[in-house]
Amino acid sequence: MKIVIKKISEETLDEFYDFFQKSLQPLFPEYSSKDLDFIFTKGWTRKRYKKRLKDKSKILFGAWNDGKLVGIMDSDAPFIGVAFGVWLIVDKKYQGLGIGSKLIKKFEEIARELGAHSLYLYTGKKKVDFYKHRGYELIGVHKKAWFGQDHYYLAKQIAKPKEENYLKISKK
């Protein structure tokens, strides 16, 4: 198996979004059908992704195995030195093979190139150890947050803050 990590472009956005839609329910069973309907019609719509990809406020990656998309990483572009990881999803059949780690590593590399010195994300309780093993520190828990779920906040310092880096990317 040869996994290839590539940035999602406008040309591969539909493939990304289709994977996102089909993967959420089986991999995130804590979300009800009403939650999922909200996510796909109001929160993370195809149109919103397209707009944010075009204005470069999103950084999206995909992991392909023999031409098949098997994992995705959705993150916000750095702002004033901090990049936010939104979704990390790997097809259940491909979990445990290092794909999530490769996607996180790519997110860290690109965020650093764009001037980030810090990364921030939240996850469910079951995934906390995954991030801790990759150098993230648990910084807090938000009980009954979005969709009534507990969210565990993690952060990772990836570089020394430099004003010339974080200020240049904050100007549009």
Coordinates of N, CA and C in Angstrom, one line a residue:
M1 N 0.8 -1.2 0.0 CA 0.0 0.0 0.0 C 0.9 1.2 0.0
K2 N 0.6 2.1 -0.9 CA 1.3 3.4 -1.0 C 0.3 4.5 -0.9
I3 N 0.4 5.2 0.3 CA -0.4 6.3 0.6 C 0.2 7.6 0.1
V4 N -0.6 8.4 -0.7 CA -0.1 9.7 -1.2 C -1.0 10.7 -0.5
I5 N -0.3 11.7 0.1 CA -1.0 12.8 0.7 C -0.9 14.0 -0.2
K6 N -2.1 14.6 -0.6 CA -2.1 15.8 -1.5 C -3.1 16.8 -1.0
K7 N -2.7 18.1 -1.3 CA -3.7 19.1 -1.0 C -4.9 19.0 -1.8
I8 N -6.1 19.3 -1.2 CA -7.3 19.3 -2.0 C -7.4 20.6 -2.8
S9 N -7.7 20.5 -4.0 CA -7.9 21.6 -4.9 C -9.4 21.7 -5.3
E10 N -9.7 22.8 -6.0 CA -11.1 22.9 -6.5 C -11.5 21.6 -7.4
E11 N -10.5 21.1 -8.1 CA -10.8 19.9 -8.9 C -11.1 18.6 -8.1
T12 N -10.5 18.5 -6.9 CA -10.7 17.3 -6.0 C -11.7 17.6 -4.9
L13 N -12.3 18.8 -4.8 CA -13.2 19.2 -3.7 C -14.4 18.3 -3.7
D14 N -15.0 17.9 -4.8 CA -16.2 17.1 -4.8 C -15.8 15.7 -4.2
E15 N -14.7 15.1 -4.6 CA -14.3 13.9 -4.0 C -14.1 14.0 -2.5
F16 N -13.4 15.0 -2.1 CA -13.2 15.3 -0.6 C -14.6 15.4 0.1
Y17 N -15.5 16.2 -0.5 CA -16.8 16.4 0.2 C -17.6 15.1 0.2
D18 N -17.6 14.3 -0.9 CA -18.4 13.1 -0.9 C -17.8 12.1 0.2
F19 N -16.5 12.1 0.3 CA -15.9 11.2 1.4 C -16.3 11.7 2.8
F20 N -16.3 13.1 3.0 CA -16.7 13.7 4.2 C -18.1 13.3 4.6
Q21 N -19.0 13.4 3.6 CA -20.4 13.1 3.8 C -20.7 11.6 4.2
K22 N -20.0 10.7 3.5 CA -20.3 9.3 3.7 C -19.6 8.8 4.9
S23 N -18.5 9.5 5.4 CA -17.8 9.0 6.5 C -18.2 9.5 7.9
L24 N -18.9 10.6 7.9 CA -19.3 11.2 9.2 C -20.1 10.3 10.1
Q25 N -21.2 9.8 9.5 CA -22.2 9.0 10.3 C -21.5 7.8 10.9
P26 N -20.9 6.9 10.1 CA -20.3 5.7 10.7 C -19.1 6.0 11.7
L27 N -18.4 7.0 11.4 CA -17.2 7.3 12.2 C -17.4 8.2 13.4
F28 N -18.5 8.9 13.4 CA -18.9 9.8 14.5 C -20.3 9.5 14.9
P29 N -20.6 8.4 15.5 CA -21.9 8.0 15.8 C -22.6 8.8 16.9
E30 N -21.8 9.7 17.6 CA -22.4 10.5 18.6 C -23.3 11.6 18.0
Y31 N -23.1 11.9 16.7 CA -24.0 12.9 16.0 C -25.3 12.2 15.5
S32 N -26.4 12.9 15.9 CA -27.7 12.4 15.5 C -28.0 12.7 14.0
S33 N -29.0 12.1 13.5 CA -29.4 12.4 12.1 C -29.7 13.9 11.9
K34 N -30.3 14.6 12.9 CA -30.5 16.0 12.9 C -29.2 16.8 12.9
D35 N -28.3 16.3 13.7 CA -27.0 17.0 13.8 C -26.3 16.9 12.4
L36 N -26.3 15.7 11.8 CA -25.7 15.5 10.5 C -26.4 16.4 9.4
D37 N -27.7 16.5 9.5 CA -28.4 17.3 8.6 C -28.0 18.8 8.7
F38 N -27.8 19.2 9.9 CA -27.3 20.6 10.1 C -25.9 20.8 9.6
I39 N -25.0 19.8 9.9 CA -23.6 19.9 9.4 C -23.6 20.0 7.9
F40 N -24.4 19.2 7.2 CA -24.3 19.2 5.7 C -25.1 20.3 5.0
T41 N -26.1 20.9 5.7 CA -26.9 21.9 5.1 C -26.6 23.3 5.6
K42 N -26.0 23.4 6.7 CA -25.7 24.8 7.3 C -24.3 25.0 7.8
G43 N -23.7 24.0 8.3 CA -22.3 24.1 8.9 C -21.2 23.9 7.9
W44 N -21.0 22.7 7.4 CA -19.9 22.4 6.5 C -20.5 22.0 5.1
T45 N -21.0 23.0 4.4 CA -21.7 22.7 3.1 C -20.6 22.7 2.0
R46 N -20.9 22.1 0.9 CA -20.0 22.0 -0.2 C -19.7 23.5 -0.7
K47 N -20.7 24.3 -0.7 CA -20.6 25.7 -1.2 C -19.6 26.4 -0.2
R48 N -19.8 26.2 1.1 CA -18.9 26.9 2.0 C -17.4 26.5 1.9
Y49 N -17.2 25.2 1.7 CA -15.9 24.6 1.5 C -15.3 25.3 0.2
K50 N -16.1 25.3 -0.9 CA -15.6 25.9 -2.1 C -15.1 27.3 -1.9
K51 N -15.9 28.1 -1.2 CA -15.6 29.5 -1.0 C -14.4 29.7 -0.1
R52 N -14.3 28.9 0.9 CA -13.1 29.0 1.8 C -11.8 28.4 1.2
L53 N -12.0 27.5 0.3 CA -10.8 27.0 -0.4 C -10.3 28.1 -1.4
K54 N -11.3 28.7 -2.0 CA -10.9 29.8 -3.0 C -10.3 31.0 -2.3
D55 N -10.8 31.4 -1.1 CA -10.2 32.5 -0.4 C -9.0 32.1 0.4
K56 N -8.6 30.9 0.4 CA -7.4 30.4 1.1 C -7.5 30.4 2.6
S57 N -8.7 30.4 3.1 CA -8.9 30.4 4.6 C -9.0 28.9 5.1
K58 N -9.0 28.0 4.2 CA -9.1 26.5 4.5 C -7.8 25.9 3.9
I59 N -7.3 24.9 4.6 CA -6.3 24.0 4.1 C -6.8 22.6 4.2
L60 N -7.0 22.0 3.1 CA -7.6 20.6 3.0 C -6.6 19.7 2.4
F61 N -6.5 18.5 3.0 CA -5.6 17.4 2.5 C -6.4 16.1 2.3
G62 N -5.9 15.3 1.4 CA -6.5 14.0 1.3 C -5.4 13.0 1.2
A63 N -5.7 11.7 1.7 CA -4.8 10.6 1.6 C -5.4 9.6 0.6
W64 N -4.7 9.3 -0.4 CA -5.1 8.4 -1.5 C -4.3 7.1 -1.4
N65 N -5.0 6.0 -1.7 CA -4.4 4.7 -1.8 C -4.9 4.1 -3.1
D66 N -4.0 4.0 -4.1 CA -4.3 3.5 -5.4 C -5.5 4.3 -6.0
G67 N -5.4 5.6 -5.9 CA -6.4 6.4 -6.6 C -7.7 6.6 -5.8
K68 N -7.8 5.9 -4.6 CA -9.0 6.0 -3.8 C -8.8 6.8 -2.6
L69 N -9.6 7.8 -2.3 CA -9.5 8.7 -1.2 C -9.9 7.9 0.1
V70 N -8.9 7.8 1.0 CA -9.1 7.0 2.2 C -9.0 7.8 3.5
G71 N -8.7 9.1 3.4 CA -8.6 9.9 4.6 C -8.6 11.4 4.2
I72 N -9.0 12.2 5.1 CA -9.0 13.7 4.9 C -8.6 14.4 6.2
M73 N -8.1 15.6 5.9 CA -7.8 16.6 7.0 C -8.3 17.9 6.6
D74 N -9.1 18.5 7.4 CA -9.7 19.8 7.2 C -9.2 20.7 8.3
S75 N -8.5 21.8 7.9 CA -8.0 22.8 8.9 C -8.2 24.2 8.4
D76 N -8.2 25.1 9.3 CA -8.3 26.5 8.9 C -6.9 27.0 8.8
A77 N -6.7 27.9 7.8 CA -5.4 28.5 7.6 C -5.0 29.3 8.9
P78 N -3.7 29.4 9.1 CA -3.2 30.1 10.3 C -3.7 31.6 10.3
F79 N -4.0 32.0 11.4 CA -4.4 33.4 11.7 C -3.6 33.9 12.9
I80 N -2.8 34.9 12.7 CA -1.9 35.5 13.8 C -1.1 34.4 14.5
G81 N -0.7 33.4 13.7 CA 0.3 32.4 14.2 C -0.4 31.1 14.6
V82 N -1.7 31.0 14.6 CA -2.3 29.8 15.1 C -3.2 29.2 14.0
A83 N -3.0 27.9 13.8 CA -3.8 27.2 12.8 C -4.7 26.2 13.6
F84 N -5.9 26.0 13.1 CA -6.9 25.2 13.8 C -7.3 24.0 13.0
G85 N -7.1 22.8 13.6 CA -7.5 21.6 13.0 C -9.0 21.3 13.2
V86 N -9.7 21.1 12.1 CA -11.2 21.0 12.2 C -11.6 19.5 12.2
W87 N -11.4 18.8 11.1 CA -11.8 17.4 11.0 C -10.5 16.6 10.5
L88 N -10.4 15.4 11.1 CA -9.4 14.4 10.7 C -10.3 13.1 10.6
I89 N -10.4 12.6 9.4 CA -11.2 11.4 9.2 C -10.5 10.4 8.3
V90 N -10.4 9.2 8.8 CA -9.8 8.1 8.0 C -10.8 6.9 7.9
D91 N -11.0 6.5 6.7 CA -11.9 5.3 6.4 C -11.5 4.2 7.4
K92 N -12.6 3.6 8.0 CA -12.4 2.6 9.1 C -11.5 1.5 8.6
K93 N -11.6 1.1 7.3 CA -10.8 0.0 6.8 C -9.3 0.3 6.8
Y94 N -9.0 1.6 6.9 CA -7.6 2.1 6.8 C -7.0 2.6 8.1
Q95 N -7.8 2.6 9.1 CA -7.3 3.1 10.4 C -6.3 2.2 11.0
G96 N -5.4 2.8 11.7 CA -4.3 2.0 12.4 C -3.1 1.8 11.4
L97 N -3.1 2.4 10.3 CA -2.0 2.2 9.3 C -1.1 3.4 9.2
G98 N -1.3 4.4 10.0 CA -0.5 5.6 10.0 C -1.0 6.7 9.1
I99 N -2.2 6.6 8.5 CA -2.7 7.6 7.6 C -3.0 8.9 8.4
G100 N -3.7 8.7 9.5 CA -4.0 9.9 10.3 C -2.8 10.7 10.7
S101 N -1.7 9.9 11.1 CA -0.5 10.5 11.5 C 0.2 11.3 10.3
K102 N 0.1 10.7 9.1 CA 0.6 11.4 7.9 C -0.2 12.7 7.6
L103 N -1.5 12.6 7.8 CA -2.3 13.8 7.5 C -2.0 14.9 8.6
I104 N -1.8 14.5 9.8 CA -1.5 15.5 10.9 C -0.1 16.1 10.6
K105 N 0.8 15.3 10.2 CA 2.2 15.8 9.9 C 2.1 16.8 8.7
K106 N 1.4 16.5 7.7 CA 1.2 17.4 6.6 C 0.6 18.7 7.0
F107 N -0.4 18.7 7.8 CA -1.0 19.9 8.4 C 0.0 20.7 9.1
E108 N 0.8 20.1 10.0 CA 1.8 20.8 10.7 C 2.9 21.4 9.8
E109 N 3.3 20.7 8.8 CA 4.3 21.2 7.8 C 3.7 22.5 7.1
I110 N 2.5 22.4 6.5 CA 2.0 23.5 5.8 C 1.7 24.7 6.7
A111 N 1.1 24.4 7.9 CA 0.8 25.5 8.8 C 2.1 26.2 9.2
R112 N 3.2 25.5 9.4 CA 4.5 26.1 9.7 C 5.0 27.0 8.5
E113 N 4.8 26.4 7.3 CA 5.2 27.2 6.1 C 4.5 28.5 5.9
L114 N 3.2 28.5 6.4 CA 2.3 29.6 6.3 C 2.5 30.6 7.5
G115 N 3.4 30.3 8.4 CA 3.7 31.2 9.5 C 3.2 30.8 10.8
A116 N 2.5 29.7 10.9 CA 2.0 29.3 12.2 C 3.1 28.9 13.2
H117 N 2.9 29.2 14.4 CA 3.8 28.7 15.5 C 3.1 27.8 16.5
S118 N 1.8 27.8 16.4 CA 0.9 27.0 17.3 C -0.2 26.3 16.6
L119 N -0.6 25.1 17.0 CA -1.7 24.4 16.4 C -2.7 24.2 17.5
Y120 N -4.0 24.1 17.2 CA -5.1 24.0 18.1 C -6.1 23.1 17.5
L121 N -6.7 22.2 18.3 CA -7.8 21.4 17.8 C -8.6 20.9 19.0
Y122 N -9.8 20.3 18.6 CA -10.6 19.6 19.7 C -11.0 18.3 19.1
T123 N -11.3 17.4 20.0 CA -11.7 16.0 19.6 C -12.5 15.4 20.7
G124 N -13.1 14.2 20.4 CA -13.8 13.4 21.4 C -12.8 12.7 22.4
K125 N -13.3 12.3 23.5 CA -12.5 11.6 24.5 C -11.7 10.4 23.9
K126 N -12.3 9.6 23.1 CA -11.6 8.4 22.5 C -10.4 8.8 21.7
K127 N -10.3 10.0 21.2 CA -9.2 10.3 20.3 C -8.0 11.1 21.0
V128 N -8.2 11.4 22.2 CA -7.2 12.3 22.9 C -5.8 11.6 22.9
D129 N -5.7 10.3 23.2 CA -4.4 9.7 23.2 C -3.7 9.7 21.8
F130 N -4.5 9.6 20.8 CA -3.9 9.7 19.4 C -3.1 11.0 19.3
Y131 N -3.7 12.1 19.7 CA -3.0 13.4 19.5 C -1.9 13.5 20.6
K132 N -2.1 13.1 21.7 CA -1.0 13.1 22.8 C 0.2 12.4 22.3
H133 N 0.1 11.3 21.6 CA 1.2 10.5 21.1 C 1.9 11.2 19.9
R134 N 1.3 12.3 19.4 CA 1.9 13.1 18.3 C 2.3 14.5 18.8
G135 N 2.5 14.6 20.1 CA 3.0 15.8 20.7 C 2.0 16.9 21.1
Y136 N 0.8 16.6 21.0 CA -0.3 17.6 21.4 C -0.5 17.5 22.9
E137 N -0.8 18.6 23.5 CA -1.0 18.7 25.0 C -2.5 19.0 25.2
L138 N -3.1 18.2 26.1 CA -4.5 18.4 26.5 C -4.5 19.7 27.3
I139 N -5.3 20.7 26.9 CA -5.3 22.0 27.6 C -6.7 22.3 28.2
G140 N -7.7 21.4 28.0 CA -9.0 21.6 28.6 C -10.1 20.8 28.0
V141 N -11.2 20.8 28.7 CA -12.4 20.1 28.3 C -13.6 21.1 28.3
H142 N -14.3 21.1 27.3 CA -15.5 21.9 27.2 C -16.7 20.9 27.2
K143 N -17.3 20.8 28.4 CA -18.4 19.9 28.6 C -19.7 20.4 27.8
K144 N -20.3 19.4 27.2 CA -21.6 19.7 26.5 C -21.5 20.9 25.6
A145 N -20.5 20.9 24.8 CA -20.2 22.0 23.8 C -21.1 21.8 22.5
W146 N -20.5 22.0 21.4 CA -21.2 21.8 20.1 C -21.9 20.5 20.0
F147 N -23.2 20.6 19.6 CA -24.0 19.4 19.4 C -24.2 18.7 20.8
G148 N -24.0 19.3 21.9 CA -24.1 18.7 23.2 C -23.1 17.7 23.6
Q149 N -22.0 17.7 22.8 CA -20.9 16.8 23.1 C -19.7 17.4 23.9
D150 N -19.0 16.6 24.6 CA -17.8 17.0 25.3 C -16.7 17.1 24.3
H151 N -16.0 18.2 24.3 CA -14.9 18.4 23.4 C -13.6 18.6 24.2
Y152 N -12.5 17.9 23.8 CA -11.2 17.9 24.5 C -10.3 18.8 23.6
Y153 N -9.8 19.8 24.2 CA -9.0 20.8 23.5 C -7.5 20.4 23.6
L154 N -6.8 20.4 22.5 CA -5.4 20.1 22.5 C -4.6 21.1 21.7
A155 N -3.4 21.3 22.1 CA -2.5 22.3 21.4 C -1.1 21.8 21.2
K156 N -0.4 22.3 20.2 CA 1.0 21.9 20.0 C 1.7 23.2 19.5
Q157 N 2.9 23.4 20.1 CA 3.8 24.5 19.7 C 4.7 23.9 18.6
I158 N 4.7 24.5 17.4 CA 5.5 23.9 16.3 C 6.7 24.8 15.9
A159 N 6.7 26.0 16.4 CA 7.8 26.9 16.1 C 7.8 28.0 17.2
K160 N 8.9 28.8 17.1 CA 8.9 29.9 18.0 C 8.1 31.1 17.3
P161 N 7.3 31.8 18.1 CA 6.5 32.9 17.5 C 7.5 33.9 16.9
K162 N 7.2 34.3 15.7 CA 8.0 35.4 15.1 C 7.0 36.4 14.4
E163 N 7.1 37.6 14.9 CA 6.2 38.6 14.4 C 6.1 38.7 12.9
E164 N 7.3 38.6 12.2 CA 7.3 38.7 10.8 C 6.5 37.6 10.1
N165 N 6.4 36.5 10.8 CA 5.6 35.4 10.2 C 4.1 35.5 10.5
Y166 N 3.8 35.7 11.7 CA 2.3 35.7 12.0 C 1.6 37.0 11.6
L167 N 2.3 38.1 11.4 CA 1.6 39.3 11.0 C 1.4 39.3 9.4
K168 N 2.4 38.8 8.7 CA 2.2 38.8 7.2 C 1.1 38.0 6.8
I169 N 0.7 36.9 7.5 CA -0.4 36.1 7.0 C -1.7 36.6 7.5
S170 N -1.7 37.5 8.4 CA -3.0 38.1 8.9 C -3.5 39.2 8.0
K171 N -2.7 39.7 7.1 CA -3.1 40.7 6.2 C -3.7 40.1 4.9
K172 N -4.8 40.6 4.5 CA -5.5 40.0 3.3 C -5.5 41.1 2.2

